[in-house]
Coordinates of C-alpha atoms in Angstrom, one line a residue:
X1160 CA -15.8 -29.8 -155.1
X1161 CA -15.8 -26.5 -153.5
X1162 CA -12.2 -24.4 -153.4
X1163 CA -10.6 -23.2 -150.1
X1164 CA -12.3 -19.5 -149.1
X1165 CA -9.9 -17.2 -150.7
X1166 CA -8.2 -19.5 -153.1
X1167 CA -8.7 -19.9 -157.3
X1168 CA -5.9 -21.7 -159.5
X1169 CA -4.2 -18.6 -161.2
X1170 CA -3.6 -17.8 -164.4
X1171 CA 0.1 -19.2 -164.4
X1172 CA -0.9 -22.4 -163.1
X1173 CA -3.7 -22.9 -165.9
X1174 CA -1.5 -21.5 -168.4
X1175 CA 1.6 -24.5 -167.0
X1176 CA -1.3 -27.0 -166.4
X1177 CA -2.1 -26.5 -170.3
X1178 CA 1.9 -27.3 -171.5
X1179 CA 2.0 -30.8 -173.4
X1180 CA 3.8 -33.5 -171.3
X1181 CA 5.6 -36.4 -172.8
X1182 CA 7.6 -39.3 -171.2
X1183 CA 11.1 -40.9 -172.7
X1184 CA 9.3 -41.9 -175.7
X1185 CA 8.1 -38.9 -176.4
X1186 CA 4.5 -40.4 -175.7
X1187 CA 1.5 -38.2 -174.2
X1188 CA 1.7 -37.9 -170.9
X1189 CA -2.4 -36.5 -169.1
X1190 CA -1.3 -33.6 -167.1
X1191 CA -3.0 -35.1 -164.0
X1192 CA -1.1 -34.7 -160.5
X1193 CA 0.6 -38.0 -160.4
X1194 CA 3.8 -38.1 -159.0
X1195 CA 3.8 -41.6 -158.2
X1196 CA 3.3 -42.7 -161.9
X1197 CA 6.5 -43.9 -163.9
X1198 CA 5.1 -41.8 -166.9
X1199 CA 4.7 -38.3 -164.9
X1200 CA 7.9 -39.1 -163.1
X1201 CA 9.3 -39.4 -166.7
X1202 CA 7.9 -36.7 -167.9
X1203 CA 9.0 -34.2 -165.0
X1204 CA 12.5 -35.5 -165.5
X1205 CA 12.2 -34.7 -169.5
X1206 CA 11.4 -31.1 -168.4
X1207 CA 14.8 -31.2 -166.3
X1208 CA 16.6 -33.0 -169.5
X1209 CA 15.7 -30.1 -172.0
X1210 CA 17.8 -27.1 -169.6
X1211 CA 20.4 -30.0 -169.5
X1212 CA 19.8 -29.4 -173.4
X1213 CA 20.2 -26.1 -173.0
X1214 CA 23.7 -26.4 -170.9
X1215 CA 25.0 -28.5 -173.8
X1216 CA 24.0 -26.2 -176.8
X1217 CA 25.4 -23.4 -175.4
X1218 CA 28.6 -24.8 -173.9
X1219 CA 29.5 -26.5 -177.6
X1220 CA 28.3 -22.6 -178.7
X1221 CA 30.7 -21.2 -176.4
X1222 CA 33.4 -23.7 -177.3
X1223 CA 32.9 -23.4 -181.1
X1224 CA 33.5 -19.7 -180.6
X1225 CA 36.7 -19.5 -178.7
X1226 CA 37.5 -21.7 -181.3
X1227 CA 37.1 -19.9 -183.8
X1228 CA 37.9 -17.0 -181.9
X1229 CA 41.5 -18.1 -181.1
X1230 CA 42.3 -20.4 -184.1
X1231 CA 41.2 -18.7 -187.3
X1232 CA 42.3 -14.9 -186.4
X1233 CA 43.8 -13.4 -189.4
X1234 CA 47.4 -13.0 -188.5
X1235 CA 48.3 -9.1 -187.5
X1236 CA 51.2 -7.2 -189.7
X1237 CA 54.5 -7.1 -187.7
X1238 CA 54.7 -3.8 -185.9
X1239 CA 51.2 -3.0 -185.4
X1240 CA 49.9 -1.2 -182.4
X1241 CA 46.3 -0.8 -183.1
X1242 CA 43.6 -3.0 -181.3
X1243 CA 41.4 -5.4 -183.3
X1244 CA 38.6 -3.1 -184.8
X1245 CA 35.7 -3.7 -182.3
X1246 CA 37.3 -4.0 -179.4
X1247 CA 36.0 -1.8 -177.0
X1248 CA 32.3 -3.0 -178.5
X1249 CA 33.3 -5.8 -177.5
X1250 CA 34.1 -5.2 -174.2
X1251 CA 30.7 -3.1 -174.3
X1252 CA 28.7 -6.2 -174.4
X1253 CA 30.8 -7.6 -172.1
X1254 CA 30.0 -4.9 -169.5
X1255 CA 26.3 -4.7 -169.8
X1256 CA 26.2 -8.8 -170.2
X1257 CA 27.3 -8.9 -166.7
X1258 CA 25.0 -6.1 -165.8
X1259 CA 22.0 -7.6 -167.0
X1260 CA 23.2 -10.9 -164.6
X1261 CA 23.1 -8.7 -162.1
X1262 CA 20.0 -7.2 -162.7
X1263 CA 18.3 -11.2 -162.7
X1264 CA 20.3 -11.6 -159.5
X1265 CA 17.9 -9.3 -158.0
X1266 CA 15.1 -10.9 -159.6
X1267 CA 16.6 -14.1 -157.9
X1268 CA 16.7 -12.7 -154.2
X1269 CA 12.8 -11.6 -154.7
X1270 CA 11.5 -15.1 -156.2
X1271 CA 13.9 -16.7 -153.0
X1272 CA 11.9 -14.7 -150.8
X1273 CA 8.9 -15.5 -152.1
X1274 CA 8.9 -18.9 -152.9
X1275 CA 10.4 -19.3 -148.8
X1276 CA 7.9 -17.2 -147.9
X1277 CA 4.7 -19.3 -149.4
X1278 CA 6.1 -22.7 -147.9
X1279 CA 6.6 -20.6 -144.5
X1280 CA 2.7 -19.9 -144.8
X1281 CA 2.4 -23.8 -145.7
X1282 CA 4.4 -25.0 -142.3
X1283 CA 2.6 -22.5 -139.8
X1284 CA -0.9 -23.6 -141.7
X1285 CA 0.3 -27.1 -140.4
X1286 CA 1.3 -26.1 -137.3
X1287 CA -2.6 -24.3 -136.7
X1288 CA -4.0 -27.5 -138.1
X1289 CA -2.1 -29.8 -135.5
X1290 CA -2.8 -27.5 -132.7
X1291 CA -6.4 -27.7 -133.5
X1292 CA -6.1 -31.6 -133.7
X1293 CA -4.3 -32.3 -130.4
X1294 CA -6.8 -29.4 -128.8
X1295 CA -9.4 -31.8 -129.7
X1296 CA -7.6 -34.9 -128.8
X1297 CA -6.5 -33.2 -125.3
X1298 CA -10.3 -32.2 -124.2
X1299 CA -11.6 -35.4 -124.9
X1300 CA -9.4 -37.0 -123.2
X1301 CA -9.6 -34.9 -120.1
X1302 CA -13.3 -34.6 -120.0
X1303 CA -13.6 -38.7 -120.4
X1304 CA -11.0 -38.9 -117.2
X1305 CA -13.2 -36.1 -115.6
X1306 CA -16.6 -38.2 -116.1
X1307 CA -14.7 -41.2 -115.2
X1308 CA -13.7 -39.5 -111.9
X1309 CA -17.1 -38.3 -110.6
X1310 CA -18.5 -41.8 -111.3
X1311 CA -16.2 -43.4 -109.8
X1312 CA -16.2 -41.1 -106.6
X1313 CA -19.2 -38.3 -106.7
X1314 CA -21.8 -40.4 -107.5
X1315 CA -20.8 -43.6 -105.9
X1316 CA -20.7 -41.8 -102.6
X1317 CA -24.1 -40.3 -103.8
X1318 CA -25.8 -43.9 -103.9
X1319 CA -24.4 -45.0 -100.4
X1320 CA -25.5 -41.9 -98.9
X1321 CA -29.3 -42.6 -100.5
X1322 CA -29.6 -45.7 -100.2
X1323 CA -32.2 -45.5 -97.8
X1324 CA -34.4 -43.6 -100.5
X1325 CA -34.4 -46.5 -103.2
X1326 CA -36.1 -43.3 -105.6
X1327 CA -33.2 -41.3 -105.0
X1328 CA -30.6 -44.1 -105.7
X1329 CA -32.3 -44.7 -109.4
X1330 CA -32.1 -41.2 -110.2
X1331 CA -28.6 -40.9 -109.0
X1332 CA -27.6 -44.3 -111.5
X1333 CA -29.6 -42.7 -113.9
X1334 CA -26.9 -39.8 -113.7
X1335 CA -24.3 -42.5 -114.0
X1336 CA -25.6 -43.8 -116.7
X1337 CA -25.7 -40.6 -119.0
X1338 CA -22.1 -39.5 -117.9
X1339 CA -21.0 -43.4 -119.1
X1340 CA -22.8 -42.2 -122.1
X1341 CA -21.7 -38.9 -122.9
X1342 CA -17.8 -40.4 -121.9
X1343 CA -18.6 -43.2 -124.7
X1344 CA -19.7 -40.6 -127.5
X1345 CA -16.9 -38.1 -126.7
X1346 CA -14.5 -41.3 -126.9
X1347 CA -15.4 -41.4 -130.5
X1348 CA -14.9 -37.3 -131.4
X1349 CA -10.8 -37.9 -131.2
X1350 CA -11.0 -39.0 -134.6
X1351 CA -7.2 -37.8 -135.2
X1352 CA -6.0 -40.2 -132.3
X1353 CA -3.7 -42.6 -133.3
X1354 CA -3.4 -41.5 -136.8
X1355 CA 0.0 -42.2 -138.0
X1356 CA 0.1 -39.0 -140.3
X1357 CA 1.4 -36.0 -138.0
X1358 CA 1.0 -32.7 -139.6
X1359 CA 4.1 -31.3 -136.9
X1360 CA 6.4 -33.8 -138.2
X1361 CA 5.1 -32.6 -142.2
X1362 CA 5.6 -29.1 -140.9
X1363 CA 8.9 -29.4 -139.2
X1364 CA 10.0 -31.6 -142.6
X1365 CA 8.8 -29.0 -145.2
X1366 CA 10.9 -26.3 -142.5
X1367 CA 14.0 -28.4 -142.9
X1368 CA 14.2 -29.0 -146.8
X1369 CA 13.1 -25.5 -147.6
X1370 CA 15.9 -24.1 -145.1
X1371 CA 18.4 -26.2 -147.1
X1372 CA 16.5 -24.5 -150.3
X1373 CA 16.6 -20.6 -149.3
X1374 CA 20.5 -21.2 -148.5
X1375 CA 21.5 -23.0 -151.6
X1376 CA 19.9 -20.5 -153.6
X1377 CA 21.2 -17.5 -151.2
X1378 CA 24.6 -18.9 -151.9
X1379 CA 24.1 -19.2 -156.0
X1380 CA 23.0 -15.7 -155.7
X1381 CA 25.7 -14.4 -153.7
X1382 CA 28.4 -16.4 -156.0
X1383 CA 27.1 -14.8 -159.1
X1384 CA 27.1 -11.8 -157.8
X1385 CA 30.7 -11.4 -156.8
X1386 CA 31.2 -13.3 -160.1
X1387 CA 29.9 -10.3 -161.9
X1388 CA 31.8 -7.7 -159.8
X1389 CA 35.2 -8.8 -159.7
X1390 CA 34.9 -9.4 -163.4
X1391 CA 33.8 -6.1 -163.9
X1392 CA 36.4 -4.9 -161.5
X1393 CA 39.1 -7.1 -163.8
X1394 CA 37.5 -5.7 -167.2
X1395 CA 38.4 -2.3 -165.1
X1396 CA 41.7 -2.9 -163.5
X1397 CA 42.4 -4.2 -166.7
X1398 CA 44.2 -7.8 -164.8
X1399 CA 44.4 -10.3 -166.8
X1400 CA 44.6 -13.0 -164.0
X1401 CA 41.7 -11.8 -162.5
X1402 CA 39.8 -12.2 -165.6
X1403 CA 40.7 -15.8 -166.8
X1404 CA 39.8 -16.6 -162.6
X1405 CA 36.5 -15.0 -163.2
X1406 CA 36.1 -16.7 -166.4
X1407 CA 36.5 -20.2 -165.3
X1408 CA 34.0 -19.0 -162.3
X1409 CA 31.4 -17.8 -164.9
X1410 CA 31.9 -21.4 -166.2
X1411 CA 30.8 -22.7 -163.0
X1412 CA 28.1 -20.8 -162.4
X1413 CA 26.8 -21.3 -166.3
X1414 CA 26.3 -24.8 -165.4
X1415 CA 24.6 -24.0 -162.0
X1416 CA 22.5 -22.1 -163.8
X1417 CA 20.9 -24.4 -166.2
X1418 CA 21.0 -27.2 -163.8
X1419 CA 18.9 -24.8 -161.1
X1420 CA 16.4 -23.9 -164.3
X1421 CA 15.7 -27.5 -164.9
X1422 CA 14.9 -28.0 -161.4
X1423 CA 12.8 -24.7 -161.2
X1424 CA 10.7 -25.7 -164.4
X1425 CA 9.9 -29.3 -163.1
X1426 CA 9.1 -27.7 -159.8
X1427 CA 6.9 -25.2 -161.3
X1428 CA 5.1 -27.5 -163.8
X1429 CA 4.3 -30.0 -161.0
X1430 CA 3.0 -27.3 -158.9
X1431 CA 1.0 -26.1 -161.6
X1432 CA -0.5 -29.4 -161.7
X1433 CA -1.3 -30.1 -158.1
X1434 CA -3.1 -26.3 -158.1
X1435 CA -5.0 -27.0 -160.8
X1436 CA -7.3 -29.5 -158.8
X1437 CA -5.6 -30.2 -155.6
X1438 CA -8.6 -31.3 -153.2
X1439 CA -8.8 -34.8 -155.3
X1440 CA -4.8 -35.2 -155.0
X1441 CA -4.9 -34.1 -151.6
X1442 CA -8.3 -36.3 -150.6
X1443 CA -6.8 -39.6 -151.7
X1444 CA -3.4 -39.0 -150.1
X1445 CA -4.9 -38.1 -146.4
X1446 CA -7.2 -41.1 -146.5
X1447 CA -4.3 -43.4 -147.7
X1448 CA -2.2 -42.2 -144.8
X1449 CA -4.5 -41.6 -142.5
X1450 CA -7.3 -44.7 -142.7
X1451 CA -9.7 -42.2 -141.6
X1452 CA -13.3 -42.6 -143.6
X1453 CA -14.3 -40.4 -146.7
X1454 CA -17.4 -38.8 -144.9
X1455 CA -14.6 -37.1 -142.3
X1456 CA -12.3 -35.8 -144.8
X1457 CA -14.5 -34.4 -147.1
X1458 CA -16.6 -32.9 -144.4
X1459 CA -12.7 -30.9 -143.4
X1460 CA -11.1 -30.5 -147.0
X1461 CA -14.6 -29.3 -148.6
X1462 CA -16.9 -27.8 -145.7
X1463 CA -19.9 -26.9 -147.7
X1464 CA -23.3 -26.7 -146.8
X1465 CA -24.2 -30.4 -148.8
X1466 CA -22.0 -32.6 -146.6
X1467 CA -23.2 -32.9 -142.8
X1468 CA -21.0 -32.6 -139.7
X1469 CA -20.1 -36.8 -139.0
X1470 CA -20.0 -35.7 -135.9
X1471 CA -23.5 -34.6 -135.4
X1472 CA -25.0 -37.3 -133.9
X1473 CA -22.8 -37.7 -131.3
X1474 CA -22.5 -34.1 -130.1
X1475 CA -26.4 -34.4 -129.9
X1476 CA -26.6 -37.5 -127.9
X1477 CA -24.2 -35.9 -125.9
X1478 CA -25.7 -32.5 -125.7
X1479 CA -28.9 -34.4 -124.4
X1480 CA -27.0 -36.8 -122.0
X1481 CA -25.8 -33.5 -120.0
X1482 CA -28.7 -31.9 -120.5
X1483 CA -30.7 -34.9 -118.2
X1484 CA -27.4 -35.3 -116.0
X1485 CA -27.9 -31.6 -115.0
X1486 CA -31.9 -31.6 -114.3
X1487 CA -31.1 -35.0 -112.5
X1488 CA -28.8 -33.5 -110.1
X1489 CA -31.2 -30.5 -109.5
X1490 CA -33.6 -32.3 -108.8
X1491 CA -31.5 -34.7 -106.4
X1492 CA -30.5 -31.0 -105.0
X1493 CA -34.1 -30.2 -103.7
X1494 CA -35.6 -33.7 -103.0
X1495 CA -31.7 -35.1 -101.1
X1496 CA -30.1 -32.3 -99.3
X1497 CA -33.0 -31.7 -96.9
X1498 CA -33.2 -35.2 -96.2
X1499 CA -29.2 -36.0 -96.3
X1500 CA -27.3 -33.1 -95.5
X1501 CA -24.3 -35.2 -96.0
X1502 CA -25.9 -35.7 -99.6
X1503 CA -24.6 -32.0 -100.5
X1504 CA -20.9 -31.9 -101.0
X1505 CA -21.1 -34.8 -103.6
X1506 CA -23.9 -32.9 -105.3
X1507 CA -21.9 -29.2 -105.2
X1508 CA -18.7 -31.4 -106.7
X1509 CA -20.8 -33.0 -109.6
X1510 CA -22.5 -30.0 -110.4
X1511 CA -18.7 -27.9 -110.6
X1512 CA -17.8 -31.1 -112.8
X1513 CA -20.7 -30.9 -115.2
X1514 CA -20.4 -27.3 -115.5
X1515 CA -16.4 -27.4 -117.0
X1516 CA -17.3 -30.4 -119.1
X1517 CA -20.2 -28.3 -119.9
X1518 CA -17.6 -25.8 -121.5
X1519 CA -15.4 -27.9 -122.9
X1520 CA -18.1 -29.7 -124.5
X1521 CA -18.6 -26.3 -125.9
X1522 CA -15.4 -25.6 -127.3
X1523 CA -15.1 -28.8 -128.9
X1524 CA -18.2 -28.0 -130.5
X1525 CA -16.2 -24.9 -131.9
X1526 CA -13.2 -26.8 -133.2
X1527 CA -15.2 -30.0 -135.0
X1528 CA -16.6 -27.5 -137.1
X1529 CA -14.8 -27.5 -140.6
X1530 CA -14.5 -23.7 -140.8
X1531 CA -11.0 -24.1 -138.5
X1532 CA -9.2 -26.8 -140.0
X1533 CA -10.4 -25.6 -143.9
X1534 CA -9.4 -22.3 -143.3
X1535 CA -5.6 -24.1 -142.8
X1536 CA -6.5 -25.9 -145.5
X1537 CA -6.9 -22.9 -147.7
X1538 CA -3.8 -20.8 -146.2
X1539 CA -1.4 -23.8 -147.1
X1540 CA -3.0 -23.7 -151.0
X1541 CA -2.5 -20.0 -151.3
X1542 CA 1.1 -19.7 -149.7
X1543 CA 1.9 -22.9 -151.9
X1544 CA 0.0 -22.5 -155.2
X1545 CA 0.5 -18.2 -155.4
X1546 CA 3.8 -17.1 -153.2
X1547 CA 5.6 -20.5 -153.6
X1548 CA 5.1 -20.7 -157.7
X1549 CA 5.3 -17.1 -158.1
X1550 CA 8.5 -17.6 -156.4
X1551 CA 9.1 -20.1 -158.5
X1552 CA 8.9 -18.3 -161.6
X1553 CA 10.6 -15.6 -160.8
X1554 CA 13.5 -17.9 -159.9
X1555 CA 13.2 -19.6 -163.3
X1556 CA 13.4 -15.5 -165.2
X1557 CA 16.5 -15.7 -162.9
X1558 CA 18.7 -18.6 -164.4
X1559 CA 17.1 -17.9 -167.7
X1560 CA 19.2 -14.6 -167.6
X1561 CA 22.1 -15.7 -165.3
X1562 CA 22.9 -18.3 -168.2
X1563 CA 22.2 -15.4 -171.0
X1564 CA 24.7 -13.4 -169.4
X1565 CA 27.3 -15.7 -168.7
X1566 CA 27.3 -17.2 -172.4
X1567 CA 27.8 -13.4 -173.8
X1568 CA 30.5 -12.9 -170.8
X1569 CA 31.5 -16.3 -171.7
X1570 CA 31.8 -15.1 -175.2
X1571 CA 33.2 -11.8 -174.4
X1572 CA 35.7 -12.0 -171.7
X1573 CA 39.1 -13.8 -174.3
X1574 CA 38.4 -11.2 -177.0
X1575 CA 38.1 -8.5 -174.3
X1576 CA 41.0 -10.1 -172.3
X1577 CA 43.3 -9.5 -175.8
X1578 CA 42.9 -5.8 -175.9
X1579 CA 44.4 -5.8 -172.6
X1580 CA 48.3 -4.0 -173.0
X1581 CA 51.5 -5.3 -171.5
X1582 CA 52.2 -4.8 -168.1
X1583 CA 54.5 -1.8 -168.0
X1584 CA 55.3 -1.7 -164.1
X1585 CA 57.5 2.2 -164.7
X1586 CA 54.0 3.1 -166.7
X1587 CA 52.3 6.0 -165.0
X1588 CA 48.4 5.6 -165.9
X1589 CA 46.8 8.9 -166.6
X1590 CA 42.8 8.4 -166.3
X1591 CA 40.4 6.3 -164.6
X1592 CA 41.3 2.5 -165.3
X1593 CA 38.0 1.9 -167.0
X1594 CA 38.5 4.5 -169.9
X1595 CA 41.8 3.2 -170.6
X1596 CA 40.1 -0.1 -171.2
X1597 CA 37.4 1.5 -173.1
X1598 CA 39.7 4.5 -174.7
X1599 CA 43.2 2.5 -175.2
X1600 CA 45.0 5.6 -176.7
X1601 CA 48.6 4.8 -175.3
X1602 CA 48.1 1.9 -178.4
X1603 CA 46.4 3.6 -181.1
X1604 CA 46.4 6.5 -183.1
X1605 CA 43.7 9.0 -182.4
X1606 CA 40.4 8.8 -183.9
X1607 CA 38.6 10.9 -186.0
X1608 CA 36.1 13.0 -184.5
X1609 CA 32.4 11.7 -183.8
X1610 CA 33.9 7.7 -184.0
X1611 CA 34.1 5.5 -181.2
X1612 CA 37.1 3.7 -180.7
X1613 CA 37.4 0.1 -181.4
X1614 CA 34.1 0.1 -183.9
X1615 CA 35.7 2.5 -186.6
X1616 CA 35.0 1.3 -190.1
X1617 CA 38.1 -0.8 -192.1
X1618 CA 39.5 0.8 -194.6
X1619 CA 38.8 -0.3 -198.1

């Protein structure tokens, strides 16, 4: 089968197609586009089941932590005023945790942007393809009312005018004939009329669910984000309450995380699949939903030089049937109108008529040729098969290190949280809030030179 011009699977959707697949019991599942079969369906949803794997691992990591965090501490002398040693490490980690979310927040606005932008390319290849289609539906139907009209009035006042000249009359049936012919071949070029399957209503549902899409994930980006900032901005003002908020936030959005990565990996490895060989996939569907005959569909989907226009021999009969309706009226022209001047307006009208079907005939030559409706064809593989799963990935890198940098802040944020001092509302704070968090000297004694404070060595 040949590929749409300008489209080859990439190396991430050969490298995706190539991942085992399995179904509930863990049996072999062929990596074949089939997302109708229980066992692929299965196996897609397994793919979703292992992030909700990875939500429960680190949640009971998480919990085990504070745990052990909050329950085993080794209980501080009375009087003390030092920090626990590693404290402002801690808060360290914290700090760059949160940056690092931020930094896959960005990553998550550009794989957004991307993925919308591929199923944008997708709907407008659509729209082109349905244009095309109703084009062709639209001139057939005009040029077989048009035909219909001169024979009806044109020619018939043709014959009564000649009927004296029994010669003349044939000839001018003759033309009847061939314009009942070339409006009985045209009939059968609308091959997309009355096809249940509109690609406008595909286009305008792709637009709709991938609108819902591009704000859902807008709005997980933009919630992370001000996660990140007013925890950072807590971690600086050194408020507790805005803290344990933002913790129980970071919860939240831990657990959209991992359920947006299971979606994004099922996503990708289905796409991955469909790319892979999509004209077979694509082939079966159309003719399922369509009803339309192989010999059409792979003349559009395919349009190589082994498979034959279906429409040739129609286009030729007709071709031939307005070349003989056009030497028959020219020669009605010079034998008629000296004879029957009255002969003349009917032959001017026909002649105006033959020459616009003429040109339309011409420009449906132009749009039954595959190169249109394949070249849509090919745009809608590209934007969904390179933007749409590059998008894709990049929104998988995104999750992978919004839940990475939650856990740590996760982690982070109670031991970091316990370095914070009292409240002392008469305390006048000398410094930028930050280094107090970082440098708490009000509480402990000062360091020795060249140490960092919190991560100075116990004594022996």
């Amino acid at each position: 089968m040949g590929a749409p011009p300008g489209y080859r699977p990439s190396a991430w959707v050969h490298l995706l197609h190539q991942l085992p697949r399995a179904d509930f019991q863990l049996r072999p599942v062929p990596s074949g586009f089939a997302p109708r079969d229980q066992e692929y369906q299965q196996a897609l949803l397994l793919v979703v089941a292992l992030a909700g794997l990875g939500l429960g691992l680190s949640l009971i990591f998480i919990a085990v932590y504070l745990i052990r965090f909050c329950c085993c501490r080794p209980p501080e002398p009375p009087g003390t005023k030092s920090p626990p040693p590693g404290g402002g490490c801690v808060t360290w980690s914290c700090i760059a945790a949160l940056l690092v979310g931020c930094a896959g927040i960005g990553i998550g606005f550009y794989g957004n942007s991307e993925t919308s932008d591929g199923v944008s390319q997708l709907s407008s290849a659509l729209l082109h393809a349905n244009h095309t289609l109703s084009t062709i539906d639209h001139l057939v139907l005009e040029t077989v009312e048009r035909l219909g009209e001169a024979v009806r009035t044109e020619l018939t006042t043709l014959e009564e005018v000649l009927s004296q000249r029994t010669e003349l009359v044939a000839a001018a049936r003759g033309a009847r004939r061939q314009a009942e012919t070339v409006a009985q071949q045209l009939q059968g070029l609308a091959f997309w009329q009355g096809v249940p399957l509109s690609p406008l209503q595909v286009a305008e549902d792709v637009s709709f669910v991938e609108e819902y899409r591009w704000l859902a994930y807008v709005l997980l980006l933009l919630l992370e984000l001000l996660v990140c900032l007013f925890t950072l901005l807590g971690l600086a003002k050194q408020s507790k309450w805005l803290v344990v908020v933002m913790t129980a936030m970071s919860l939240l959005v831990l657990v959209l995380s991992w359920g947006s990565m299971g979606l994004e990996a099922a996503a990708a490895v289905g796409l991955s699949d469909f790319c892979s060989n999509p004209d077979t996939y694509i082939l079966n569907l159309t003719q399922e939903e369509t009803g339309l005959s192989s010999d059409i569909l792979n003349y559009y989907f395919l349009c190589n030089q082994d498979i034959t226009n279906p429409f040739q021999l129609r286009l030729t009969l007709s071709q031939r049937a307005l070349a003989n309706i056009h030497s028959q009226l020219q020669g009605l022209e010079r034998e008629a109108v000296p004879q029957f001047a009255s002969a003349q307006k009917p032959l001017l009208s026909l002649e105006e008529t033959l020459n616009v079907t003429e040109g339309d005939f011409h420009q449906l030559v132009a749009l039954l040729h595959c190169r249109s409706l394949h070249k849509d064809y090919g745009v809608a593989l590209r934007g969904l098969c390179e933007d749409a799963l590059e998008g894709l990935l990049f929104l998988l890198l995104f999750s992978l290190l919004s839940a990475g940098a939650l856990a740590t802040a996760l982690c982070s944020l109670p031991r970091a949280w316990a370095l914070f001092p009292p409240r002392n509302p008469s305390a006048l704070y000398s410094g930028s809030p930050l280094s107090e968090l970082l440098l708490p000297a009000r509480l402990e004694s000062a360091s020795p030179p060249g140490s960092f404070p919190g991560c100075r060595r116990r004594p022996h």
